[in-house]
Amino acid sequence: MNVEFLAADTRPSETTALAVLAFEDGEYSPGAEAIDGAMGGALKRAVGASRFTGAAGQTVSILAPTGTPAGRVLVIGAGKQGAFDARAAESAGAHAWNAAKDSGSEALLLVMPPAGPERQAHAALGIRLASYRFDKYRTTEKPEKKPSVTSAAVAVADAAAAKAAFAALDGLADAINFTRDLVSEPANILYPQEYARRVGELTRLGLEVEVLGVKEMTALGMGSLLGVGQGSTRESQLVVIQWKGGGSAAPIAFVGKGVCFDTGGISIKPAEGMEEMITDMAGSGAVVGAMYALASRKAKVNAVGILGLVENMPDGNAQRPGDIVTSMSGQTIEVLNTDAEGRLVLADAVWYCQDRFKPQFMIDLATLTGAIVVALGKDLAGVYSNDESLAANLLAASEATGDTLWRMPLPPQYDKLMDSHAADVKNISGGRAGGSITAAMFIKRFVNGLPWAHIDMAGTAWKPNSTVPTIPSGATGFGVRLLDHLATKYEG
Ligand code: BES
Ligand code: MN
Ligand code: ZN
């Protein structure tokens, strides 16, 4: 849903849901005071007759009020007024959307307090993120099941200033929603070549996109990545995205796991829940979204995004447990479990990244292990890093964006757990203990000592029952904002 900015005195119509903010401790925004005055005090009486305290997310809905043409007035709880920062404004915008969307009203008009263009713009971002829907395949959905609200606007004192502040955030919303689309697409539609084609269209934003196929990857010696894809009829792809906004500085680099579908391969997964493995490319999706965001705000940084795109299938030509492959780094890998495929894809993708681009640092993102979900649950992604300043910057970006990270360890004594008797390294430790850590220890062997971070986001890419106001159930877009925000630290 696109969001417009309108003047504070915009007259609502009968089909409008007019949303105003109220804070905890009985404080009302000027917009709420004004509409309460026009309604002869009915707004505060309605609030008084309810359990509304102003806590974030609470709403009171007043139908057919007198004193305003709006068919509905929504009072949106915005939390403590002193804590009403950009993120709180974003949540308020999202809550306003969520309260209005199925109400029967056709337009949302959110009246923002004079809190400055930044917070006003973030309220609009909240609406854009909350109103995302992946409904392209729902051909028989009845109109009354679709959201009734078909337009959204934020009313502010200075619409031009808010609009200017919103430009970069609008691009960020486009980026996050682009990533959500990629993650939501089923695997029969979004296979590696189709994925690469869609990324190729982003040259319209000024990104440079190159696509390597099996022939090119074979020439580079990427036996680890290619082994994963060899059981699929869909050709594996390595996509290289570049944003050149930083002059001659060394780039920052993001590398994403793009397993378009993970059956487990010959080490096949159980049927139950396997459909969720359409999201096993979400790490690469975050990389695409971050590059999209950087390009749309013309970030003053050089950035490289690398996507390792494969489909992990069982087949007569599939890789077997016990196979030994040679990675681009020269290290041989004993593949003891074909379902530990993400790390095999990343081994070649991160090696290629450091070899070709000599970046300042690399961050890889992957829906890598069920073990990280056991360790951290579904709201936190694990972050591993060999570099304290990169780790600190990532944790700060996590704090600022709400893409929540929790630091995990890289214990040197666990490195030997990945030693193989038959090859240089094996792709599983052999036990379940510390499964996300041992996966990180595996990838670490392919980063060639560069400053590096690894984000295991298996728990956070997909929320079937989201309770976060800015995240509709489904693909979260996790990681896009995190990387976009992190990049600001490295801009010239
Ligand atoms: N794609 C999965 C991890 C995953 C699990 C992502 C749940 C999202 C939700 C990954 O490729 C995988 O299969 N990992 C195995 C590793 C094991 C074989 C060492 C796992 O976690 O069981
Ligand atoms: Mn797997
Ligand atoms: Zn996987």
XYZ file of C-alpha atoms and ligand atoms in Angstrom, residues 257 259 261-264 269 277 280-281 312 338-343 367-369, ligand 3:
21
model
C 22.146 -18.761 1.217
C 18.357 -22.694 -1.417
C 13.892 -25.479 -1.979
C 15.496 -27.771 0.566
C 14.154 -31.314 0.477
C 17.259 -32.421 2.354
C 13.539 -34.411 5.337
C 11.588 -24.968 2.903
C 15.350 -21.556 2.581
C 16.561 -18.771 0.304
C 18.480 -29.376 -2.999
C 23.143 -33.830 2.204
C 20.669 -31.834 4.331
C 23.531 -29.741 5.721
C 23.626 -28.087 2.294
C 23.514 -24.393 3.135
C 27.056 -24.375 4.476
C 18.431 -20.105 7.244
C 21.122 -22.533 8.264
C 20.122 -24.723 11.187
Zn 18.648 -25.648 4.057
